[in-house]
CSV table of C-alpha atoms in Angstrom, one decimal:
chain,number,residue,atom,x,y,z
A,1,MET,CA,34.3,44.9,-64.8
A,2,THR,CA,35.1,41.3,-63.9
A,3,ARG,CA,32.8,38.7,-62.3
A,4,GLU,CA,33.3,36.0,-59.8
A,5,PRO,CA,32.4,32.5,-60.9
A,6,SER,CA,29.1,33.1,-59.0
A,7,GLY,CA,28.0,35.9,-61.4
A,8,TYR,CA,28.4,38.5,-58.7
A,9,PRO,CA,30.8,41.3,-59.7
A,10,ARG,CA,34.3,41.4,-58.3
A,11,ARG,CA,35.3,44.5,-56.5
A,12,GLN,CA,38.2,46.7,-57.5
A,13,PRO,CA,39.6,48.0,-54.2
A,14,HIS,CA,42.1,50.4,-55.8
A,15,LEU,CA,41.2,52.5,-58.7
A,16,SER,CA,43.8,54.4,-60.7
A,17,PRO,CA,43.8,58.2,-60.3
A,18,HIS,CA,43.8,58.3,-64.1
A,19,GLU,CA,40.6,56.1,-64.3
A,20,THR,CA,38.5,57.2,-67.3
A,21,SER,CA,35.4,55.3,-66.2
A,22,LEU,CA,32.8,56.2,-63.6
A,23,TRP,CA,32.3,53.4,-61.0
A,24,ASN,CA,29.4,52.7,-58.6
A,25,TRP,CA,29.9,53.3,-54.9
A,26,ALA,CA,31.0,49.7,-54.1
A,27,GLN,CA,33.5,49.9,-57.0
A,28,ASN,CA,32.3,46.6,-58.4
A,29,ALA,CA,30.8,47.9,-61.7
A,30,THR,CA,31.6,50.6,-64.2
A,31,LEU,CA,28.6,52.9,-65.0
A,32,ALA,CA,29.8,55.1,-67.9
A,33,LYS,CA,32.8,56.8,-69.3
A,34,LYS,CA,33.4,60.0,-67.4
A,35,THR,CA,32.7,61.9,-70.6
A,36,GLN,CA,29.1,60.5,-70.6
A,37,GLN,CA,28.3,62.1,-67.2
A,38,ALA,CA,26.1,65.2,-67.1
A,39,CYS,CA,25.4,67.3,-64.0
A,40,PRO,CA,22.6,69.8,-64.7
A,41,ALA,CA,22.7,72.8,-62.3
A,42,SER,CA,18.9,73.4,-62.3
A,43,GLU,CA,15.7,71.8,-63.4
A,44,SER,CA,15.6,74.1,-66.5
A,45,ASP,CA,19.1,72.9,-67.4
A,46,LEU,CA,17.8,69.3,-67.1
A,47,GLN,CA,14.9,70.1,-69.4
A,48,ILE,CA,17.2,71.5,-72.1
A,49,LEU,CA,19.5,68.6,-71.8
A,50,LEU,CA,16.8,66.0,-72.3
A,51,GLN,CA,15.1,68.0,-75.1
A,52,HIS,CA,18.4,67.9,-77.2
A,53,HIS,CA,19.7,64.4,-76.2
A,54,ARG,CA,19.1,61.5,-78.6
A,55,GLY,CA,20.5,58.5,-76.7
A,56,GLN,CA,19.4,56.6,-73.7
A,57,VAL,CA,19.6,58.1,-70.2
A,58,ARG,CA,20.0,56.8,-66.7
A,59,VAL,CA,19.9,58.8,-63.5
A,60,MET,CA,22.3,58.4,-60.5
A,61,GLY,CA,22.2,59.7,-57.0
A,62,ARG,CA,24.9,58.3,-54.7
A,63,ARG,CA,25.6,55.3,-56.9
A,64,MET,CA,24.8,52.8,-54.2
A,65,SER,CA,22.7,50.5,-56.3
A,66,PRO,CA,24.2,47.5,-58.2
A,67,GLY,CA,25.9,48.8,-61.4
A,68,ARG,CA,23.5,47.1,-63.8
A,69,MET,CA,20.7,49.3,-62.6
A,70,LEU,CA,22.6,52.5,-63.5
A,71,ALA,CA,25.0,51.6,-66.3
A,72,VAL,CA,24.7,53.2,-69.7
A,73,GLY,CA,26.0,51.7,-73.0
A,74,GLU,CA,26.9,53.5,-76.2
A,75,ASN,CA,28.8,56.8,-76.4
A,76,ASP,CA,25.5,58.6,-77.1
A,77,ASP,CA,24.0,57.4,-73.8
A,78,LEU,CA,24.1,59.7,-70.8
A,79,LEU,CA,24.3,59.3,-67.1
A,80,ILE,CA,22.7,62.2,-65.2
A,81,ASP,CA,24.1,63.2,-61.9
A,82,THR,CA,21.4,64.9,-59.7
A,83,SER,CA,23.7,66.1,-56.9
A,84,ALA,CA,23.1,69.7,-57.8
A,85,LEU,CA,19.3,69.2,-57.7
A,86,ARG,CA,19.1,69.0,-54.0
A,87,GLY,CA,17.7,70.9,-50.9
A,88,PHE,CA,14.6,71.9,-49.0
A,89,ILE,CA,12.0,73.6,-51.1
A,90,SER,CA,9.0,74.3,-48.9
A,91,SER,CA,6.7,73.0,-46.2
A,92,ASP,CA,3.2,73.4,-44.7
A,93,GLU,CA,1.6,72.1,-41.5
A,94,HIS,CA,1.4,68.5,-42.7
A,95,SER,CA,4.1,68.1,-45.4
A,96,ALA,CA,7.5,69.1,-46.7
A,97,THR,CA,8.9,69.3,-50.2
A,98,PHE,CA,12.5,68.4,-51.1
A,99,ALA,CA,14.4,68.3,-54.4
A,100,GLY,CA,14.9,64.7,-55.7
A,101,GLY,CA,18.7,64.8,-55.4
A,102,THR,CA,18.6,65.6,-51.7
A,103,PRO,CA,20.4,63.0,-49.6
A,104,LEU,CA,18.2,61.4,-47.0
A,105,HIS,CA,20.3,62.6,-44.1
A,106,GLU,CA,19.6,66.2,-45.2
A,107,VAL,CA,15.9,65.4,-45.4
A,108,TYR,CA,16.0,64.0,-41.8
A,109,GLU,CA,18.1,66.9,-40.5
A,110,GLN,CA,15.7,69.5,-42.0
A,111,LEU,CA,12.7,67.7,-40.6
A,112,LYS,CA,14.2,67.4,-37.2
A,113,ALA,CA,14.9,71.1,-37.1
A,114,MET,CA,11.3,71.7,-37.9
A,115,GLY,CA,10.1,69.3,-35.1
A,116,ARG,CA,8.8,66.9,-37.7
A,117,ILE,CA,9.5,63.3,-39.0
A,118,LEU,CA,8.3,61.1,-41.8
A,119,PRO,CA,5.6,58.6,-40.8
A,120,ALA,CA,7.8,55.9,-42.5
A,121,SER,CA,10.8,54.7,-40.4
A,122,PRO,CA,14.1,55.3,-42.2
A,123,GLY,CA,16.3,52.7,-43.9
A,124,VAL,CA,19.6,51.9,-42.3
A,125,ILE,CA,21.7,54.0,-44.7
A,126,ASP,CA,20.9,57.7,-45.0
A,127,ALA,CA,23.5,58.7,-47.7
A,128,GLN,CA,21.2,57.7,-50.6
A,129,THR,CA,19.1,60.4,-52.3
A,130,LEU,CA,15.4,60.9,-51.9
A,131,ALA,CA,14.7,60.1,-55.6
A,132,GLY,CA,16.9,57.0,-55.4
A,133,ALA,CA,15.1,55.8,-52.3
A,134,LEU,CA,11.8,56.1,-54.1
A,135,ALA,CA,13.1,54.5,-57.3
A,136,THR,CA,14.3,51.3,-55.5
A,137,GLY,CA,11.6,51.0,-52.7
A,138,THR,CA,13.8,51.9,-49.7
A,139,HIS,CA,12.0,50.9,-46.5
A,140,GLY,CA,12.5,50.6,-42.7
A,141,GLN,CA,10.6,48.6,-40.2
A,142,GLY,CA,7.2,48.7,-38.6
A,143,LEU,CA,3.7,47.4,-39.6
A,144,GLN,CA,2.1,50.8,-39.2
A,145,GLN,CA,4.0,52.1,-42.3
A,146,SER,CA,5.7,50.9,-45.5
A,147,SER,CA,8.3,52.4,-47.8
A,148,ILE,CA,9.5,56.0,-47.9
A,149,GLY,CA,7.7,56.3,-51.2
A,150,ASP,CA,4.4,55.5,-49.5
A,151,GLU,CA,4.7,58.9,-47.7
A,152,ALA,CA,4.9,60.8,-50.9
A,153,LEU,CA,2.0,63.2,-51.6
A,154,SER,CA,3.2,64.4,-54.9
A,155,ILE,CA,6.1,63.7,-57.2
A,156,ARG,CA,7.4,66.1,-59.9
A,157,MET,CA,9.3,64.7,-62.9
A,158,VAL,CA,11.0,65.9,-66.0
A,159,LEU,CA,10.0,63.5,-68.8
A,160,ALA,CA,12.1,62.4,-71.8
A,161,ASP,CA,11.0,65.2,-74.0
A,162,GLY,CA,11.7,67.8,-71.3
A,163,ARG,CA,8.2,68.4,-70.2
A,164,ILE,CA,7.4,68.7,-66.5
A,165,GLU,CA,4.6,66.6,-65.0
A,166,THR,CA,3.5,66.5,-61.4
A,167,PHE,CA,1.7,63.4,-60.1
A,168,ASP,CA,-0.4,63.4,-56.9
A,169,ARG,CA,-2.4,60.8,-55.1
A,170,GLN,CA,-5.4,61.5,-57.2
A,171,HIS,CA,-3.6,60.7,-60.4
A,172,PRO,CA,-4.2,57.1,-61.7
A,173,TRP,CA,-0.5,56.6,-62.5
A,174,PHE,CA,0.7,57.7,-59.0
A,175,PRO,CA,1.3,54.1,-57.8
A,176,ALA,CA,3.7,53.6,-60.8
A,177,VAL,CA,5.5,56.8,-60.2
A,178,GLN,CA,6.1,56.1,-56.5
A,179,LEU,CA,8.5,53.3,-57.4
A,180,GLY,CA,9.5,53.8,-61.0
A,181,LEU,CA,12.9,52.0,-61.2
A,182,GLY,CA,14.3,55.2,-62.8
A,183,CYS,CA,12.4,54.2,-66.0
A,184,LEU,CA,9.7,56.9,-66.2
A,185,GLY,CA,11.5,60.3,-65.8
A,186,VAL,CA,13.8,62.3,-63.6
A,187,VAL,CA,12.3,63.0,-60.2
A,188,THR,CA,13.1,66.6,-59.3
A,189,ALA,CA,10.8,67.2,-56.3
A,190,VAL,CA,8.9,65.2,-53.8
A,191,THR,CA,6.3,66.4,-51.3
A,192,LEU,CA,6.3,64.1,-48.3
A,193,ARG,CA,3.7,63.6,-45.6
A,194,THR,CA,5.1,64.6,-42.1
A,195,GLN,CA,4.0,64.3,-38.5
A,196,PRO,CA,5.2,65.8,-35.2
A,197,ALA,CA,8.5,64.4,-34.0
A,198,LYS,CA,8.4,61.6,-31.5
A,199,VAL,CA,10.9,60.0,-29.1
A,200,TYR,CA,11.2,56.2,-28.9
A,201,THR,CA,12.6,53.8,-26.4
A,202,CYS,CA,14.2,50.7,-28.0
A,203,PHE,CA,14.4,47.6,-25.9
A,204,LYS,CA,17.3,45.2,-27.0
A,205,THR,CA,17.3,41.5,-26.1
A,206,ALA,CA,18.9,38.2,-27.0
A,207,VAL,CA,16.6,35.2,-27.2
A,208,SER,CA,16.6,31.7,-28.5
A,209,ALA,CA,15.4,31.1,-32.1
A,210,ASP,CA,13.4,28.1,-31.1
A,211,THR,CA,10.1,30.0,-31.4
A,212,LEU,CA,11.2,32.6,-33.9
A,213,GLU,CA,8.2,31.7,-36.2
A,214,SER,CA,5.7,33.0,-33.7
A,215,ASP,CA,7.9,35.5,-31.9
A,216,LEU,CA,8.5,37.6,-35.0
A,217,LEU,CA,4.8,38.3,-35.3
A,218,THR,CA,4.5,39.1,-31.6
A,219,TRP,CA,7.3,41.6,-31.7
A,220,ASN,CA,5.9,43.3,-34.8
A,221,ARG,CA,2.3,43.4,-33.4
A,222,ASP,CA,3.3,44.6,-29.9
A,223,TYR,CA,5.8,47.3,-30.9
A,224,VAL,CA,5.7,50.3,-33.3
A,225,MET,CA,9.0,49.2,-34.8
A,226,SER,CA,11.0,46.0,-34.5
A,227,LYS,CA,14.1,44.6,-36.2
A,228,ALA,CA,15.8,41.3,-35.6
A,229,TRP,CA,19.1,39.6,-36.5
A,230,TRP,CA,18.9,35.8,-36.6
A,231,PHE,CA,22.0,33.7,-36.1
A,232,PRO,CA,20.9,30.2,-37.3
A,233,GLU,CA,24.2,28.4,-36.4
A,234,GLU,CA,24.0,29.6,-32.8
A,235,ASN,CA,20.1,29.4,-32.7
A,236,GLN,CA,20.0,33.0,-31.3
A,237,VAL,CA,18.2,36.2,-32.2
A,238,HIS,CA,19.1,39.7,-31.3
A,239,VAL,CA,16.0,41.8,-31.2
A,240,TRP,CA,15.3,45.6,-31.2
A,241,ALA,CA,11.7,46.5,-30.4
A,242,ALA,CA,10.7,50.1,-30.0
A,243,ARG,CA,7.6,52.0,-28.6
A,244,GLU,CA,7.0,55.6,-28.0
A,245,ALA,CA,9.0,56.8,-24.9
A,246,ASN,CA,7.0,57.5,-21.7
A,247,ALA,CA,7.2,60.7,-19.8
A,248,GLU,CA,10.2,59.7,-17.7
A,249,GLU,CA,12.2,58.5,-20.7
A,250,GLN,CA,11.4,61.7,-22.6
A,251,ALA,CA,12.6,63.7,-19.7
A,252,GLN,CA,15.9,61.8,-19.7
A,253,TYR,CA,16.2,62.4,-23.4
A,254,GLN,CA,15.6,66.2,-23.1
A,255,ALA,CA,18.1,66.3,-20.2
A,256,ASN,CA,20.6,64.7,-22.5
A,257,HIS,CA,20.2,67.7,-24.9
A,258,GLY,CA,18.5,65.6,-27.5
A,259,ASP,CA,21.3,63.1,-27.9
A,260,LEU,CA,20.8,59.4,-27.8
A,261,VAL,CA,20.4,58.0,-24.3
A,262,GLU,CA,22.1,54.7,-23.7
A,263,GLN,CA,21.1,53.0,-20.5
A,264,GLN,CA,24.0,52.1,-18.2
A,265,GLN,CA,22.9,48.5,-17.7
A,266,THR,CA,24.3,46.4,-20.5
A,267,SER,CA,24.0,42.7,-21.5
A,268,ASP,CA,26.7,40.4,-22.8
A,269,ALA,CA,24.2,37.8,-24.0
A,270,MET,CA,25.3,38.3,-27.6
A,271,ASN,CA,29.0,38.4,-27.0
A,272,GLN,CA,29.9,34.8,-27.6
A,273,THR,CA,27.8,34.6,-30.8
A,274,ILE,CA,29.4,37.8,-32.1
A,275,ASP,CA,32.9,36.5,-31.4
A,276,GLN,CA,32.0,33.4,-33.5
A,277,THR,CA,30.6,35.5,-36.3
A,278,LEU,CA,33.7,37.7,-36.3
A,279,GLU,CA,35.9,34.6,-36.8
A,280,HIS,CA,33.9,33.7,-39.9
A,281,MET,CA,34.2,37.2,-41.2
A,282,ARG,CA,37.9,37.5,-40.6
A,283,SER,CA,38.5,34.2,-42.4
A,284,ASP,CA,36.3,35.1,-45.4
A,285,THR,CA,37.5,38.7,-45.8
A,286,GLN,CA,41.1,38.6,-44.8
A,287,ILE,CA,40.7,42.1,-43.4
A,288,THR,CA,43.3,42.7,-40.7
A,289,ASP,CA,42.0,46.0,-39.3
A,290,GLU,CA,40.0,45.0,-36.2
A,291,ASN,CA,38.0,48.2,-36.5
A,292,GLY,CA,37.2,47.7,-40.2
A,293,LYS,CA,33.7,48.6,-41.2
A,294,PRO,CA,32.4,45.0,-41.8
A,295,PHE,CA,33.4,44.1,-38.3
A,296,ARG,CA,31.8,47.1,-36.8
A,297,THR,CA,28.4,46.1,-38.2
A,298,VAL,CA,28.4,43.2,-35.7
A,299,THR,CA,30.6,44.3,-32.8
A,300,ARG,CA,28.0,47.0,-32.0
A,301,PHE,CA,25.8,44.1,-30.8
A,302,LYS,CA,28.2,43.3,-28.0
A,303,ASP,CA,27.4,44.6,-24.5
A,304,PHE,CA,24.1,46.1,-25.8
A,305,SER,CA,21.8,48.3,-23.8
A,306,ASP,CA,18.3,49.8,-24.2
A,307,VAL,CA,18.3,53.3,-25.8
A,308,THR,CA,16.0,56.3,-26.1
A,309,GLY,CA,16.1,58.8,-29.0
A,310,ASP,CA,14.4,59.9,-32.2
A,311,VAL,CA,13.7,57.3,-34.9
A,312,TYR,CA,16.8,58.3,-36.8
A,313,GLN,CA,19.1,58.0,-33.8
A,314,VAL,CA,17.7,54.6,-32.9
A,315,PHE,CA,17.3,52.9,-36.3
A,316,CYS,CA,19.3,54.8,-38.9
A,317,ARG,CA,22.5,53.1,-37.7
A,318,GLY,CA,23.8,51.4,-40.9
A,319,ILE,CA,27.5,51.3,-41.6
A,320,ALA,CA,28.0,51.5,-45.4
A,321,THR,CA,30.6,49.0,-46.5
A,322,PRO,CA,31.0,47.2,-49.8
A,323,GLN,CA,29.0,44.0,-49.9
A,324,ILE,CA,26.6,41.7,-51.8
A,325,ASN,CA,23.2,42.3,-50.2
A,326,VAL,CA,20.2,40.2,-51.1
A,327,GLU,CA,16.8,41.1,-49.6
A,328,ILE,CA,13.6,39.3,-50.4
A,329,ALA,CA,10.1,40.2,-49.1
A,330,ILE,CA,7.7,37.4,-48.1
A,331,PRO,CA,4.0,37.9,-47.1
A,332,LEU,CA,4.0,38.3,-43.3
A,333,ALA,CA,1.3,35.7,-43.0
A,334,ARG,CA,3.8,33.2,-44.5
A,335,ALA,CA,7.0,34.4,-42.7
A,336,GLY,CA,6.7,31.7,-40.0
A,337,ALA,CA,6.5,28.9,-42.5
A,338,VAL,CA,9.4,30.3,-44.4
A,339,ILE,CA,11.5,30.6,-41.2
A,340,ALA,CA,10.7,27.0,-40.5
A,341,ARG,CA,11.8,26.0,-44.0
A,342,ILE,CA,15.1,27.9,-43.6
A,343,LYS,CA,15.7,26.1,-40.3
A,344,ARG,CA,15.2,22.7,-41.9
A,345,TRP,CA,17.4,23.6,-44.9
A,346,HIS,CA,20.1,25.0,-42.6
A,347,ALA,CA,20.1,21.9,-40.4
A,348,GLU,CA,20.4,19.6,-43.5
A,349,THR,CA,23.0,21.6,-45.5
A,350,GLN,CA,24.9,23.6,-42.8
A,351,PRO,CA,25.6,26.5,-45.2
A,352,HIS,CA,28.4,28.8,-44.6
A,353,MET,CA,27.4,32.3,-43.3
A,354,HIS,CA,29.4,35.1,-41.9
A,355,TYR,CA,26.5,37.5,-41.2
A,356,PRO,CA,23.1,36.9,-39.5
A,357,VAL,CA,19.8,36.9,-41.4
A,358,ILE,CA,18.2,40.4,-41.0
A,359,LEU,CA,14.4,40.5,-40.5
A,360,ARG,CA,12.4,43.7,-41.0
A,361,CYS,CA,8.7,43.8,-41.4
A,362,THR,CA,6.5,46.5,-42.9
A,363,GLY,CA,2.9,47.3,-43.6
A,364,ALA,CA,1.4,47.0,-47.1
A,365,SER,CA,2.5,49.4,-49.8
A,366,GLU,CA,0.5,51.2,-52.4
A,367,SER,CA,3.3,51.2,-55.0
A,368,TRP,CA,2.6,48.8,-57.8
A,369,LEU,CA,6.2,47.5,-57.9
A,370,SER,CA,6.9,47.6,-54.2
A,371,PRO,CA,7.9,44.1,-52.8
A,372,ALA,CA,5.3,44.9,-50.1
A,373,TYR,CA,2.5,45.8,-52.5
A,374,GLN,CA,-0.9,45.1,-51.0
A,375,GLN,CA,0.5,42.9,-48.2
A,376,GLU,CA,2.2,43.1,-44.9
A,377,SER,CA,5.6,41.7,-45.5
A,378,CYS,CA,8.7,40.4,-43.9
A,379,PHE,CA,12.0,41.3,-45.6
A,380,PHE,CA,14.7,38.6,-45.2
A,381,GLY,CA,18.1,40.2,-45.7
A,382,PHE,CA,21.4,38.3,-46.4
A,383,VAL,CA,24.9,39.8,-46.6
A,384,ILE,CA,28.4,38.8,-47.6
A,385,TYR,CA,31.3,41.2,-47.4
A,386,TYR,CA,34.0,41.6,-49.9
A,387,ALA,CA,37.5,40.4,-49.0
A,388,GLU,CA,40.4,42.8,-48.9
A,389,ASP,CA,41.4,41.8,-52.5
A,390,GLY,CA,37.9,42.4,-53.8
A,391,SER,CA,36.9,38.7,-54.0
A,392,LEU,CA,34.0,36.9,-52.4
A,393,SER,CA,33.9,33.8,-50.2
A,394,PRO,CA,32.8,30.9,-52.5
A,395,GLU,CA,30.9,29.3,-49.6
A,396,GLY,CA,29.2,32.6,-48.8
A,397,VAL,CA,28.2,33.1,-52.4
A,398,ALA,CA,26.8,29.5,-52.5
A,399,PHE,CA,24.7,30.3,-49.5
A,400,LEU,CA,23.3,33.5,-51.1
A,401,ARG,CA,22.4,31.6,-54.3
A,402,ALA,CA,20.7,28.8,-52.5
A,403,VAL,CA,18.7,30.9,-50.0
A,404,GLU,CA,17.5,33.3,-52.8
A,405,LYS,CA,16.3,30.3,-54.8
A,406,LEU,CA,14.4,29.0,-51.7
A,407,LEU,CA,12.7,32.4,-51.1
A,408,ALA,CA,11.8,32.8,-54.7
A,409,GLU,CA,10.1,29.4,-54.6
A,410,GLU,CA,8.0,30.8,-51.7
A,411,GLY,CA,6.7,33.7,-53.8
A,412,GLY,CA,9.3,36.2,-52.6
A,413,ARG,CA,9.8,39.6,-54.2
A,414,PRO,CA,13.3,41.0,-54.3
A,415,HIS,CA,14.4,44.5,-53.2
A,416,TRP,CA,15.1,46.4,-56.4
A,417,GLY,CA,18.1,48.3,-55.1
A,418,LYS,CA,20.0,45.1,-54.1
A,419,TYR,CA,21.2,42.0,-55.8
A,420,PHE,CA,18.9,39.4,-57.2
A,421,ASP,CA,18.8,36.7,-59.9
A,422,ALA,CA,16.0,37.9,-62.3
A,423,SER,CA,15.7,34.4,-63.8
A,424,LEU,CA,14.2,33.1,-60.6
A,425,TYR,CA,11.1,35.3,-60.7
A,426,ASN,CA,7.9,35.4,-62.7
A,427,TRP,CA,7.3,39.1,-62.5
A,428,ALA,CA,3.8,39.2,-64.0
A,429,LYS,CA,2.7,36.6,-61.5
A,430,ILE,CA,4.2,38.1,-58.3
A,431,TYR,CA,3.3,41.7,-59.3
A,432,PRO,CA,-0.4,42.0,-60.2
A,433,GLN,CA,0.1,45.5,-61.7
A,434,TRP,CA,3.2,44.6,-63.7
A,435,GLN,CA,1.4,45.2,-67.0
A,436,ALA,CA,-0.2,48.4,-65.8
A,437,PHE,CA,3.3,49.7,-64.9
A,438,SER,CA,4.5,48.8,-68.4
A,439,GLN,CA,1.6,50.7,-69.9
A,440,VAL,CA,2.4,53.8,-67.9
A,441,ARG,CA,6.0,53.5,-69.0
A,442,GLU,CA,4.9,53.3,-72.7
A,443,ALA,CA,2.8,56.4,-72.1
A,444,LEU,CA,5.4,58.5,-70.4
A,445,ASP,CA,8.5,57.3,-72.2
A,446,PRO,CA,7.5,55.5,-75.4
A,447,GLN,CA,11.1,55.6,-76.8
A,448,HIS,CA,12.4,54.0,-73.6
A,449,THR,CA,14.9,56.9,-73.2
A,450,PHE,CA,15.1,56.2,-69.4
A,451,GLY,CA,16.4,52.6,-69.9
A,452,ASN,CA,19.5,50.5,-70.2
A,453,ASP,CA,20.2,46.9,-71.1
A,454,PHE,CA,19.2,45.6,-67.7
A,455,SER,CA,16.0,47.5,-67.3
A,456,GLN,CA,14.9,46.6,-70.8
A,457,ARG,CA,15.6,42.9,-70.3
A,458,LEU,CA,13.8,43.1,-66.9
A,459,LEU,CA,10.6,44.7,-68.3
A,460,ASP,CA,10.6,42.7,-71.5
A,461,GLN,CA,10.9,39.5,-69.4
A,462,GLY,CA,7.8,40.5,-67.4
A,463,ALA,CA,5.9,41.3,-70.5
A,464,GLU,CA,6.6,37.9,-72.0
A,465,GLN,CA,5.5,35.9,-68.9
């Protein structure tokens, strides 16, 4: 693996068919030699594997996290592939249980067939596994809910010595297990709270960013779910705000056989801004295909219209494409002040951006290591896409570095499954239960079997602060 001068990893667009290493999904980091990969066919196989293994172990789902989260070191270390430990297990009136390696899209499809949904709105990408989503704190948007892990009722894990333990909401360690960074055990089953399926209408608008500081709170208080894309250079915001569909809208949806209903009336209010954004993206990435995935992430905002559908049809709309993604949670009560600071900083420095700032707000989380722990939070997301040759725009990287430093100074907490500079954060200060989490880790995995160089440095850094 090579790194850009920024410290972010360079991508390898073309891997040899004779490659002997296993790479992460973005192909910007090696995770292990292919001979270090194990794929247990059952939970009992996993137990036996762990009972007889003496090196360190990391667990992978769809390999979508930064490589440092997943990589193993010495030849005796092992990378466990959970793809065989997947599928629907059982359900009752208020919950459903899935194997930990189940991709989220399979969870959502099964629930939809049952006429159920999770109370938590989905993240934008549904290819990741359920266990991976819990381990990194995957979240959607809406102040009435928080992360997917906050909907867990019980979590079953295989520990380093092969024992099986089940943690429910009455267990004092449950808030550690809900978001464990892959450092506590292998999650093999999760029971999730469910509720009757609902239909939503999402209203899409384009507004000035002049009053974004107060508008953000209004959108999130007035609607069940809201998401915004802020274009600072153009001083414009594209807003999605959803409420439950009324009777007429639900009838339209049913008449459309349960497919997403897109209203015929469209708006071109974002078109000029999107064209300017595309110019920056083409210059930075040198991607010639006009229909390339990075471009489609913003061209979808052109000629927008209101829609009606289930929560997955409306919000689970991400287009997975290799990128450097930084997302920092700020207490919602301070979001307006942070937006104002970013505006001042942007006006003074004119940083180079080729993607808007993504704003998603959630309710408080119960998970000790959740960026939204004990506080309503606004997640500020920043993205730069890889160029065709696997490099990154130096100006875009400089922007990411500067804006993360700014948000860290504001007490921000980074998303665990995305990129962050660990040196910017005082973990014990921003996470009140950091030491409690470390104590649970020592109890469940005293030999630190479920660790690697990065997780060990991270947890040691927090212990020393």
